[in-house]
Coordinates of C-alpha atoms and ligand atoms in Angstrom, one line a residue:
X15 CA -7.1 19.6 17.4
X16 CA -6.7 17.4 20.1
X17 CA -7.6 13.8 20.5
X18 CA -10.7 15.3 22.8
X19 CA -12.0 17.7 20.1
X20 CA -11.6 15.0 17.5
X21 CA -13.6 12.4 19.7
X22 CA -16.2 15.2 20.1
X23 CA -16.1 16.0 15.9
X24 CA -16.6 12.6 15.1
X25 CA -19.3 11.2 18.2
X26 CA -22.2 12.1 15.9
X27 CA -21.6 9.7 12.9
X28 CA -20.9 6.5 16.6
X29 CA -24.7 8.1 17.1
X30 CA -26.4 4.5 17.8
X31 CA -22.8 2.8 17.2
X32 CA -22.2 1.9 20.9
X33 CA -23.9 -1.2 20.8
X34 CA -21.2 -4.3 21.2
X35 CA -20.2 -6.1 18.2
X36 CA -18.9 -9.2 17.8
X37 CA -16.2 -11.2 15.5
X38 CA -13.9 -13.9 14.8
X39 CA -10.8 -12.1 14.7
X40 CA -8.4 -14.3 13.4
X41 CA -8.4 -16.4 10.0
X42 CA -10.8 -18.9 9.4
X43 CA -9.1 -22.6 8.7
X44 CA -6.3 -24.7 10.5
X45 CA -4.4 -23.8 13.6
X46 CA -5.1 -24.4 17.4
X47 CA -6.7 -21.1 18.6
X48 CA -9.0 -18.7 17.6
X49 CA -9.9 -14.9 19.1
X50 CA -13.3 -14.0 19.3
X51 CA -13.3 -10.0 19.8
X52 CA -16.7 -8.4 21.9
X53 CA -16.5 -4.6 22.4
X54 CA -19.2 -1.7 23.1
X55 CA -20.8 0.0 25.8
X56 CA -22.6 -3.4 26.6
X57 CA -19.4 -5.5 26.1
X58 CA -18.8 -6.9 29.6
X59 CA -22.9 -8.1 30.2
X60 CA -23.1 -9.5 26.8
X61 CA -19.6 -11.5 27.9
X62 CA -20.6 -12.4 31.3
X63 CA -24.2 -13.5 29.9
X64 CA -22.1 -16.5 28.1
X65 CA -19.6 -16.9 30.7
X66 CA -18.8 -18.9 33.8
X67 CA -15.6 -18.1 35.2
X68 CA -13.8 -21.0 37.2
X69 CA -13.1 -18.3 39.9
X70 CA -17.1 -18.1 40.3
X71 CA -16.8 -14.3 39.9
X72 CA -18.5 -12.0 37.1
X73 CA -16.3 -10.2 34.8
X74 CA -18.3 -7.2 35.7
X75 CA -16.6 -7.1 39.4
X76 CA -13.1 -7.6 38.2
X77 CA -10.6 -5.2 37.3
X78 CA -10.0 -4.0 33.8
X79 CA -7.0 -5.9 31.8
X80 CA -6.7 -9.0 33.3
X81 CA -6.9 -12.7 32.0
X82 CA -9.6 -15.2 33.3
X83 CA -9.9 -19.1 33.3
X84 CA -13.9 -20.5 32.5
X85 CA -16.3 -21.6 29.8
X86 CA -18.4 -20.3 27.5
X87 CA -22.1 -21.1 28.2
X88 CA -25.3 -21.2 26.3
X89 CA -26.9 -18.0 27.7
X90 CA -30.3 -20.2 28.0
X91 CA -28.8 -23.2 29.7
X92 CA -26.1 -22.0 31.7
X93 CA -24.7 -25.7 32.3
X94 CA -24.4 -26.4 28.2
X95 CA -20.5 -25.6 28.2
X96 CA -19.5 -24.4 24.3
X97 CA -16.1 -24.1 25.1
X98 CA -12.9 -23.5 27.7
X99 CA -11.7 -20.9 27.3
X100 CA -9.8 -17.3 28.1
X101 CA -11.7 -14.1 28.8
X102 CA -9.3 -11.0 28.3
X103 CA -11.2 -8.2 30.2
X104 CA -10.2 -4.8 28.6
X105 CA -12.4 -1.9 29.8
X106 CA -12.7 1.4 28.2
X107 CA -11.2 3.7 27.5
X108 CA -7.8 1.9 27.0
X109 CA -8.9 -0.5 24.6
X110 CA -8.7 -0.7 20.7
X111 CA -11.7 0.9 20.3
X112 CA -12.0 3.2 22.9
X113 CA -15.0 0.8 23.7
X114 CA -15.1 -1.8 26.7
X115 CA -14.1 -5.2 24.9
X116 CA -13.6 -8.8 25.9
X117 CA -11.5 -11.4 23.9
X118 CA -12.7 -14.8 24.2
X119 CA -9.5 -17.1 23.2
X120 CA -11.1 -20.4 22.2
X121 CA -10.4 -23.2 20.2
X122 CA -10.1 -23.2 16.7
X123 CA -13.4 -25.2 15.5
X124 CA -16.0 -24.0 13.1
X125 CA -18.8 -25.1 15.2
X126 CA -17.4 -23.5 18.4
X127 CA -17.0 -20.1 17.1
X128 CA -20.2 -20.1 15.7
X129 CA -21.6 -21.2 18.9
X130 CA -19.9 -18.6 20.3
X131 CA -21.2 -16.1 18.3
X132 CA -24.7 -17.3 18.3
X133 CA -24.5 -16.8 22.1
X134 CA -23.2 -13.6 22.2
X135 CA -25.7 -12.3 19.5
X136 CA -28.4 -13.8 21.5
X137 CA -26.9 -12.4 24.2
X138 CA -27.4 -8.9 22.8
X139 CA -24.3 -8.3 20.5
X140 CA -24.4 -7.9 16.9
X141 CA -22.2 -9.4 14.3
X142 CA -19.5 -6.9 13.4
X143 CA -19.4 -5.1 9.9
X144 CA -16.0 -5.0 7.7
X145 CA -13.6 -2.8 9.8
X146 CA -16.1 -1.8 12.2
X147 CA -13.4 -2.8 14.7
X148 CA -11.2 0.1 13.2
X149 CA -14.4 2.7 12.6
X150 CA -15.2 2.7 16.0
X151 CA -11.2 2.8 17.1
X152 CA -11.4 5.9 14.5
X153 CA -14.6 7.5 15.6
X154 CA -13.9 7.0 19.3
X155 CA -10.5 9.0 18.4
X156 CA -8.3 6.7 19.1
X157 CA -6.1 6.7 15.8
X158 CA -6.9 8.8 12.4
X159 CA -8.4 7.6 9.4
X160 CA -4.8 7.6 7.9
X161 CA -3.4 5.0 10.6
X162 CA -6.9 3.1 10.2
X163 CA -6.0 2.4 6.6
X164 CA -2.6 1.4 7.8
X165 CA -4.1 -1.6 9.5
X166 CA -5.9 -2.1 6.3
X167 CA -2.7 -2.3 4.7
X168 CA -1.0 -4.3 7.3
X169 CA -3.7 -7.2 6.8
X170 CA -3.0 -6.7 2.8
X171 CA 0.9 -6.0 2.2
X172 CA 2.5 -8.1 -0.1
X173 CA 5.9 -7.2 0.6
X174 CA 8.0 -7.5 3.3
X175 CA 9.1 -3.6 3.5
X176 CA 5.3 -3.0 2.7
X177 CA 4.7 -4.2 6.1
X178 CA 7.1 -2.5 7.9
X179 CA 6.2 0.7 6.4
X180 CA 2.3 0.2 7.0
X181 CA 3.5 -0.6 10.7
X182 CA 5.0 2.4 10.2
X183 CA 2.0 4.2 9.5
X184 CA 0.4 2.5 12.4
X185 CA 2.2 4.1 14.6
X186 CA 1.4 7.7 13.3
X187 CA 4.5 8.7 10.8
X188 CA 2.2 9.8 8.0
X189 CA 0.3 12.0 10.4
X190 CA 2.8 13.5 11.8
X191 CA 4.4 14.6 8.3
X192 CA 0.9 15.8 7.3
X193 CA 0.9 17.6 11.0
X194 CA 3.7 19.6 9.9
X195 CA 2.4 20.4 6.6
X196 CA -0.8 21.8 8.3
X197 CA 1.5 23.9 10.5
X198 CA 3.2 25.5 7.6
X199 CA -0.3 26.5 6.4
X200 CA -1.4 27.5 9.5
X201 CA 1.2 29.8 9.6
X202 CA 1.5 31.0 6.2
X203 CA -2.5 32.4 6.7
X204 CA -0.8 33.8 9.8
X205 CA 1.2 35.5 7.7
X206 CA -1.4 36.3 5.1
X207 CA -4.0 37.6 7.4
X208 CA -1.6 39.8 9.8
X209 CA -1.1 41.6 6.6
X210 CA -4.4 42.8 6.4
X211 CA -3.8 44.7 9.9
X212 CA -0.3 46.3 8.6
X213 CA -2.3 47.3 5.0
X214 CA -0.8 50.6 5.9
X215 CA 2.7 50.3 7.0
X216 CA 4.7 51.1 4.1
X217 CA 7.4 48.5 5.3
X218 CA 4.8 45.6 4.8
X219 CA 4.9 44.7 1.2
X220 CA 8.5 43.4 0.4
X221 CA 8.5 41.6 3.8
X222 CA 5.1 39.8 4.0
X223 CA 5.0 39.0 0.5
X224 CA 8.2 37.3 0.1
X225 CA 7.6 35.5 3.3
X226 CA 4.3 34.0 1.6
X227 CA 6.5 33.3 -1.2
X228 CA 8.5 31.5 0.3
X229 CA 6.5 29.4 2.5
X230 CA 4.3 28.8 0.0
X231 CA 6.9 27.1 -2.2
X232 CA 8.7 25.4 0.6
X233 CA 5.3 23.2 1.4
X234 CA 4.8 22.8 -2.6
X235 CA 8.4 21.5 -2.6
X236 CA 6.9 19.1 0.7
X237 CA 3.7 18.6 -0.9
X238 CA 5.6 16.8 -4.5
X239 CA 8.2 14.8 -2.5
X240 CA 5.6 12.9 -0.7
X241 CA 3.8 12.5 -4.0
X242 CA 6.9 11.8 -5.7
X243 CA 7.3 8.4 -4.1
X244 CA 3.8 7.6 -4.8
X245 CA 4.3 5.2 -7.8
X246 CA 7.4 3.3 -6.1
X247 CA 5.0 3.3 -3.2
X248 CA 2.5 1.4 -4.8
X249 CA 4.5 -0.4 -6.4
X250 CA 5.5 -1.6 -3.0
X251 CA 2.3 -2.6 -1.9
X252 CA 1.1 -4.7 -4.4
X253 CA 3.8 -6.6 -5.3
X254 CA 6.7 -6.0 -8.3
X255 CA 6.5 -6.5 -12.1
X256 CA 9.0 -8.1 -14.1
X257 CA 8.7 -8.7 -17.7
X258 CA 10.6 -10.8 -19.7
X259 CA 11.1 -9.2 -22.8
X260 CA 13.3 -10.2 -26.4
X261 CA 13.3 -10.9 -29.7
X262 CA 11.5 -14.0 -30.7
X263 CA 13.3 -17.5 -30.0
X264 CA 15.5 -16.0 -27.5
X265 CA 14.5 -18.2 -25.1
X266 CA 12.0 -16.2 -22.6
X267 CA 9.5 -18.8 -22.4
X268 CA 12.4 -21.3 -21.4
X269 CA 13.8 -18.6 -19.1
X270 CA 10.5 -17.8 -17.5
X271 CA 9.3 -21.4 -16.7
X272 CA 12.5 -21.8 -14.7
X273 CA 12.0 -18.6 -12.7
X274 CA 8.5 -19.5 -12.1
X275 CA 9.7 -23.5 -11.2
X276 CA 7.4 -24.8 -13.3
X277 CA 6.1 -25.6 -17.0
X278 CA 3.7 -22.5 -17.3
X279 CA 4.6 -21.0 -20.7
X280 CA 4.6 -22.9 -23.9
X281 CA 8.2 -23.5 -25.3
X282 CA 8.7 -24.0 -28.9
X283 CA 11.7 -23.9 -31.8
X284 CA 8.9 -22.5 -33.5
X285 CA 9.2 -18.2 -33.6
X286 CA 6.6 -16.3 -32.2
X287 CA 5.2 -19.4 -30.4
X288 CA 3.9 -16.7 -27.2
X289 CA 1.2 -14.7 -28.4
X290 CA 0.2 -13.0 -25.7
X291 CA 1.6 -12.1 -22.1
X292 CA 1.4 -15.1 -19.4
X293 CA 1.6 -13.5 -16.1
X294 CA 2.5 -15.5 -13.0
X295 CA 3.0 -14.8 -9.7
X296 CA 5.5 -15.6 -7.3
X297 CA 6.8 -15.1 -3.5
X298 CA 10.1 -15.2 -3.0
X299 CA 12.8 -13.7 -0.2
X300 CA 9.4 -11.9 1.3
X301 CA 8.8 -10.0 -1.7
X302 CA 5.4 -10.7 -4.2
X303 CA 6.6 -10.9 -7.8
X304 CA 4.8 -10.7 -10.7
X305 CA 6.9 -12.6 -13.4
X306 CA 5.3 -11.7 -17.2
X307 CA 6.6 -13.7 -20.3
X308 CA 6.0 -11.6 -23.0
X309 CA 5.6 -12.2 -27.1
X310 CA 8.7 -11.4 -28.5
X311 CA 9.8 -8.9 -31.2
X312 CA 9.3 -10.4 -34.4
X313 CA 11.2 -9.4 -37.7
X314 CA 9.9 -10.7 -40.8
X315 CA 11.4 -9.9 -44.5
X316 CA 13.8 -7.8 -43.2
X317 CA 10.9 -5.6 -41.2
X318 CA 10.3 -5.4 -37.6
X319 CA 6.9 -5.8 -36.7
X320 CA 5.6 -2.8 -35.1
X321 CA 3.0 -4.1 -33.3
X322 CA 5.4 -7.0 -31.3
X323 CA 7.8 -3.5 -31.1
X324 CA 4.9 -1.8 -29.3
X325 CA 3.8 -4.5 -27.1
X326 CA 7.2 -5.1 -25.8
X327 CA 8.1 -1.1 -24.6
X328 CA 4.3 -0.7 -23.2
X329 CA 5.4 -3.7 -21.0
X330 CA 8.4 -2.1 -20.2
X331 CA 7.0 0.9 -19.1
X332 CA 4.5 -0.8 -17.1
X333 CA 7.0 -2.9 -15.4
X334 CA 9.1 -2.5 -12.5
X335 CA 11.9 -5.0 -14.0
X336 CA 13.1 -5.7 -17.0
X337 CA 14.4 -8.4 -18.1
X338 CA 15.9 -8.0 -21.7
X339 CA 17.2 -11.8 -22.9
X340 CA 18.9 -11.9 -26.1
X341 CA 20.0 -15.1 -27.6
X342 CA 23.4 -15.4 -27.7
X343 CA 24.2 -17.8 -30.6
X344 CA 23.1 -15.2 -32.9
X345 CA 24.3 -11.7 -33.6
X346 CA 21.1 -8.3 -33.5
X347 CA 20.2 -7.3 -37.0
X348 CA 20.8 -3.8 -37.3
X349 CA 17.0 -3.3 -36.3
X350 CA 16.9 -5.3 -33.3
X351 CA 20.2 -3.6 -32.0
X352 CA 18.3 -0.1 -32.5
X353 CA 15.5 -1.1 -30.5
X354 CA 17.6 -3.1 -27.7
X355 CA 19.3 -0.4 -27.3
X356 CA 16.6 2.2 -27.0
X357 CA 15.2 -0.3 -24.4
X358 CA 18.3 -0.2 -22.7
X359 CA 18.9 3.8 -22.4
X360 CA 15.3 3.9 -21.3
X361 CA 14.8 1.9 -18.8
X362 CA 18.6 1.4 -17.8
X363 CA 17.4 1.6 -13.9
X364 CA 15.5 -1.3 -13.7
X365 CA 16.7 -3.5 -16.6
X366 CA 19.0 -6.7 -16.5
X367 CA 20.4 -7.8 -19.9
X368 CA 20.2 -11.5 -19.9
X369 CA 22.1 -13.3 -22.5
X370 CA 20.7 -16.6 -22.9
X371 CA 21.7 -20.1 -24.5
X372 CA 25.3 -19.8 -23.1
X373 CA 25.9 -23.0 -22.9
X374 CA 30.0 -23.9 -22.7
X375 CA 30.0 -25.7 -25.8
X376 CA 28.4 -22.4 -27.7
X377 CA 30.9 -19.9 -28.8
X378 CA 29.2 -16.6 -27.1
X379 CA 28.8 -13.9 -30.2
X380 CA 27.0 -11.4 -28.8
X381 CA 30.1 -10.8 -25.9
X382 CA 32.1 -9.5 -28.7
X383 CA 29.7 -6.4 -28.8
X384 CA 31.0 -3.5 -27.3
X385 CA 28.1 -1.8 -27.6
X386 CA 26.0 -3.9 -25.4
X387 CA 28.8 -5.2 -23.3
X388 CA 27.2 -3.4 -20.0
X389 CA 26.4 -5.3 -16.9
X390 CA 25.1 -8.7 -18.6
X391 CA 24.2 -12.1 -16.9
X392 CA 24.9 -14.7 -19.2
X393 CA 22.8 -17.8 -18.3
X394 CA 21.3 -20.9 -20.4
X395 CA 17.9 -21.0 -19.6
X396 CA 17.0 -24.7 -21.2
X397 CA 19.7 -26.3 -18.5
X398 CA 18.5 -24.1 -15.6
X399 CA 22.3 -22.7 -15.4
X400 CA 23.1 -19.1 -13.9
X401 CA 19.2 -18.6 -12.9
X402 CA 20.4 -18.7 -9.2
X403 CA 22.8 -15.5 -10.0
X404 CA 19.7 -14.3 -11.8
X405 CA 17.5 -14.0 -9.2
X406 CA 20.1 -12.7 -6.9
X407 CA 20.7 -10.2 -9.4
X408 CA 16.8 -9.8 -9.4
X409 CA 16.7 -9.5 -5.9
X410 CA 19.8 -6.8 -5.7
X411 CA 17.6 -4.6 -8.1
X412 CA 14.4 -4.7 -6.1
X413 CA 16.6 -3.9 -3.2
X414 CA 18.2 -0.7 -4.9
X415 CA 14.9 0.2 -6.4
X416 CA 12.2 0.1 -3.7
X417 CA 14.9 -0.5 -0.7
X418 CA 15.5 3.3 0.2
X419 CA 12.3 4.5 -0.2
X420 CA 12.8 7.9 1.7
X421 CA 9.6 8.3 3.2
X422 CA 8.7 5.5 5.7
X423 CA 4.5 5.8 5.2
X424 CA 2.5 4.6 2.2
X425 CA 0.1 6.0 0.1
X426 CA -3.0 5.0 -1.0
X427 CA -5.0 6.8 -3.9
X428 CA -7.5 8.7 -1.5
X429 CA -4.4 10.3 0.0
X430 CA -2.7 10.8 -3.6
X431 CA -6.0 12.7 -4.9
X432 CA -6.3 14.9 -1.9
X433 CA -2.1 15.7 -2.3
X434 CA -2.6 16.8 -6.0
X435 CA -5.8 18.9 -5.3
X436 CA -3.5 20.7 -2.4
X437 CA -0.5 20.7 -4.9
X438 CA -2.8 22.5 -7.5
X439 CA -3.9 25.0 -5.3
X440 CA -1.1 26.1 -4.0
X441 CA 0.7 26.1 -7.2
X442 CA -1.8 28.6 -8.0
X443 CA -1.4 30.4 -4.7
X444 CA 2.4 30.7 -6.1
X445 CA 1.4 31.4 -9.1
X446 CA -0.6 34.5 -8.5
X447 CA 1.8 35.8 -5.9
X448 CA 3.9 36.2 -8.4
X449 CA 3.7 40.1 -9.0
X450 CA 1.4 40.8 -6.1
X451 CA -0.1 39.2 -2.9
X452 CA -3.5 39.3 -3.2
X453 CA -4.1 38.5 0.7
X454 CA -7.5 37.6 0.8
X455 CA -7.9 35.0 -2.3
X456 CA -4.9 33.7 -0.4
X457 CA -6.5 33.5 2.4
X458 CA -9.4 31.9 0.8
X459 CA -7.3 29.6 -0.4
X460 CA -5.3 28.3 2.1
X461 CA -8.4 28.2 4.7
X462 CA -10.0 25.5 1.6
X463 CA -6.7 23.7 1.6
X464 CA -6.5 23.3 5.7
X465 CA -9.9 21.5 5.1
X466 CA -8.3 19.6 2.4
X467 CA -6.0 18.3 5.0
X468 CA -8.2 17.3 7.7
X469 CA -9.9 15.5 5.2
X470 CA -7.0 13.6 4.3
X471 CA -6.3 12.6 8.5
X472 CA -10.0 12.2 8.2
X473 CA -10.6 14.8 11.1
X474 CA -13.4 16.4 9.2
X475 CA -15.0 13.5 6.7
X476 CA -17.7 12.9 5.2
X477 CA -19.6 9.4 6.1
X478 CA -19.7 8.6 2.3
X479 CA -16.0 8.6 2.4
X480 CA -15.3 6.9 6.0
X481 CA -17.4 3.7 4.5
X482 CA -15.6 3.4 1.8
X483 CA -12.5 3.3 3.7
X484 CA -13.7 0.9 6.4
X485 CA -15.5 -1.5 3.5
X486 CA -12.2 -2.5 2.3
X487 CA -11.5 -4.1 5.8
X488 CA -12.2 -7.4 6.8
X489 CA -14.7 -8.3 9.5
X490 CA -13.2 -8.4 12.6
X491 CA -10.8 -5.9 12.0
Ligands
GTP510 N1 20.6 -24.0 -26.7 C1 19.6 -23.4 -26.0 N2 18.4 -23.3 -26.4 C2 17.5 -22.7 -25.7 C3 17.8 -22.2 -24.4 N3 16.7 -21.6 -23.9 C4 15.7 -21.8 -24.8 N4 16.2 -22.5 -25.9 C5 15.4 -22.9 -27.1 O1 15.1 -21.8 -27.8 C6 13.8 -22.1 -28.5 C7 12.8 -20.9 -28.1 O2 12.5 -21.0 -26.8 P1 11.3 -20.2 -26.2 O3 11.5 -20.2 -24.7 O4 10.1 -20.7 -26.7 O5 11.6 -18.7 -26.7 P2 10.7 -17.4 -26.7 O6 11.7 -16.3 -26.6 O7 9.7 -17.6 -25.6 O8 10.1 -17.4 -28.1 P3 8.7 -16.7 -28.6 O9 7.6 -17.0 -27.6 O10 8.5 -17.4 -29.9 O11 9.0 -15.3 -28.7 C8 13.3 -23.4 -28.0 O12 13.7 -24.4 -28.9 C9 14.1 -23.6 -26.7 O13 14.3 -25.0 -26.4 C10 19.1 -22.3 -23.9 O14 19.5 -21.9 -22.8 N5 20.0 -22.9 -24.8
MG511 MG1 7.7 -17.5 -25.7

């Protein structure tokens, strides 16, 4: 479908939709300027109804993208300046929206840009919805629902290489993977339904069938890659876990309050003095971290307590970094060895062994274990010494983990749900091809799971879903 037959799909839900909106577009609070977005069939009248352009001229009679000096005026009292400002005149269709728009750059006062908007409402805007900027840039067809929640992203990414993958999205790359993967479908039914006209031929069978065969499984094989990155992707997105987790005493508390940079957990000689996870947050080297100090594994008469044992791998599991402290003036009793271990071969991707309390004057016992002499960072946590190699060995792991992501779009959990339901189906294509092709449940098939697909590029959605997906937007977006 082309961007024409898309606009032509979609006009129906922009029904009464053309009316112009308006919006602050940038944040509320400090800084010099502020963008006040107007777009819709009536953009330009509603502008020039609150403008007076120093040249004397209407917006109306000038050309389309072009800058103009003047104030904003009360529509009623044409003299009553609000503001001086900048009118960018953007006429349709080569605009954000598809939609004529003006953008009023004024300064950045509360009471202006409410003045502002006042006017223009009066003037015959409406205030914008959240995302109705984007909606109408979707509806009017001027990016797909998939780059529409880019921007989404873009506004919310907590990560540096988020960003640059939702920019990435932006720009179309997800679309143009799923493009491809509708193309292999569209030409696997191709296949499938020109073997209904060669039913006869006695050549047909081996040919078509392994044809579908293959195709088939070569877009499954597509389909789980792009799901496959799902979990780091999200991971991505909203930031990355690391738990601090030990045996009691060792130190975490001490070790997380100087990662965090401040006093946040409770430190105590006392064992078993962090009852329950403290989570904190923290920004560092453009990456969103959140840094969990956890309660530690806890022996007592000779017993490890199951429940601390529990606790600690669920955090593990959960997290996206491990840190594993052990306190190095003491040697592991047999127990604790068994379960560092385990930790250890588990999660050996994304855990650092910290060895804590290794202070010069301490003689370091745990460094004459073989066993768990592997890739330690030996640090002591009460003096603030070796954090700075700590968190550069923190950073080098986010870097390997999330750093070579291979696919440069993101996914959100509409688009995982949808790439499941098409994994399922044709997993069960594959499946029942397995002896023989039965061409037209195929068919049936594969017709459900093209609309599975423009569903996910949002080329054939429901309004139920597109409001969901514009909701999360701000207004002004
Ligand atoms: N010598 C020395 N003592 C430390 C160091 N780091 C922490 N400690 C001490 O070890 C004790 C336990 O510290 P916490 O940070 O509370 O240990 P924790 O692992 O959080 O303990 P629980 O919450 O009980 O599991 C305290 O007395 C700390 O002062 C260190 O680097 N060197
Ligand atoms: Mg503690």
């Amino acid at each position: 479908m082309n961007q024409k037959q898309i606009l032509l799909t979609n006009r129906h839900l922009l029904a009464d939709d053309s009316q112009a909106i308006v919006a602050l577009c940038t944040p509320r609070g400090s800084g010099a300027i502020s963008l006040i977005r107007i777009t819709g069939d009536n953009a330009v009248a509603v502008a020039d109804a609150i403008a007076r352009l120093s040249s004397g001229k209407s917006l109306a009679d000038l050309p389309s993208h072009t800058i103009h000096h003047g104030y904003v005026v009360a529509p009623s009292n044409r003299t009553d300046i609000i503001d001086e400002v900048l009118f960018l005149l953007m006429r349709a269709p080569k605009t954000f929206t598809g939609q004529d728009t003006v953008e009023i750059t004024a300064h950045n006062n509360h009471f202006i840009i409410e003045k502002i908007i006042d006017s223009a409402v009066t003037a015959g805007a409406r205030i914008a919805r959240s995302g109705e900027f984007t909606k109408r840039a979707f509806l009017m067809g001027k990016i797909d629902l998939v780059q529409a929640e880019a921007i989404n992203d873009v506004i919310h990414a907590q990560t540096e290489l988020a960003l640059k993958q939702s920019m990435a999205q932006v720009q179309g790359s997800l679309s143009q993977y799923l493009a491809t993967v509708e193309a292999d479908i569209v030409s696997l039914l191709g296949y499938v339904e020109a073997s209904f006209e060669f039913l006869d031929e006695e050549q047909r069978d081996l040919d078509f069938d392994n044809a579908i065969r293959a195709r088939t499984q070569k877009t499954l094989d597509l389909i789980s890659t792009i799901k496959g990155h799902f979990a780091q992707q999200k991971q991505v997105k909203e930031g990355v876990r690391v738990a601090i987790i030990g045996t009691v005493n060792a130190g975490k508390s001490t070790l997380f309050n100087a990662l965090v940079g401040k006093e946040r957990a409770i430190v105590a000689d006392l064992a078993g003095t962090t009852r329950d996870s403290i989570e904190t947050s923290l920004y560092r080297h453009g990456t969103f971290m959140l840094m969990i100090d956890t309660a530690g594994i806890r022996q007592t008469n000779d017993v490890i307590e199951q429940k601390g044992i529990e606790r600690s791998f669920a955090e593990a599991e959960s997290a996206d970094l491990v840190l594993l402290v052990q306190d190095a003036t003491r040697h592991l009793s047999a127990q604790e060895e068994t379960i560092y271990t385990d930790l250890k071969n588990r999660y050996a991707d994304k855990l650092i062994y910290v060895f804590n309390k290794c202070e010069a004057t301490v003689e370091v016992l745990s460094l004459h274990n073989p066993a768990l002499a592997y890739s330690t960072l030996h640090i002591a946590a009460k003096e603030r010494r070796g954090i700075t190699q700590l968190e550069a060995a923190i950073d080098q792991k986010i870097q390997n983990l999330f750093g070579q992501l291979k696919s440069p779009y993101l996914l959100n959990q509409r688009h995982f749900k949808l790439l499941t339901e098409i994994e399922s189906t044709l997993a069960f294509i594959a499946k029942s091809c397995q002896a023989s092709v039965q061409y037209e449940l195929v068919a049936y098939h594969l017709k459900d799971l093209l609309e599975k697909i423009s569903e996910l590029t949002g080329r054939n959605i429901t309004e139920n879903i597109l409001d969901m997906v514009f909701n999360e937007f701000c207004v002004g977006k």
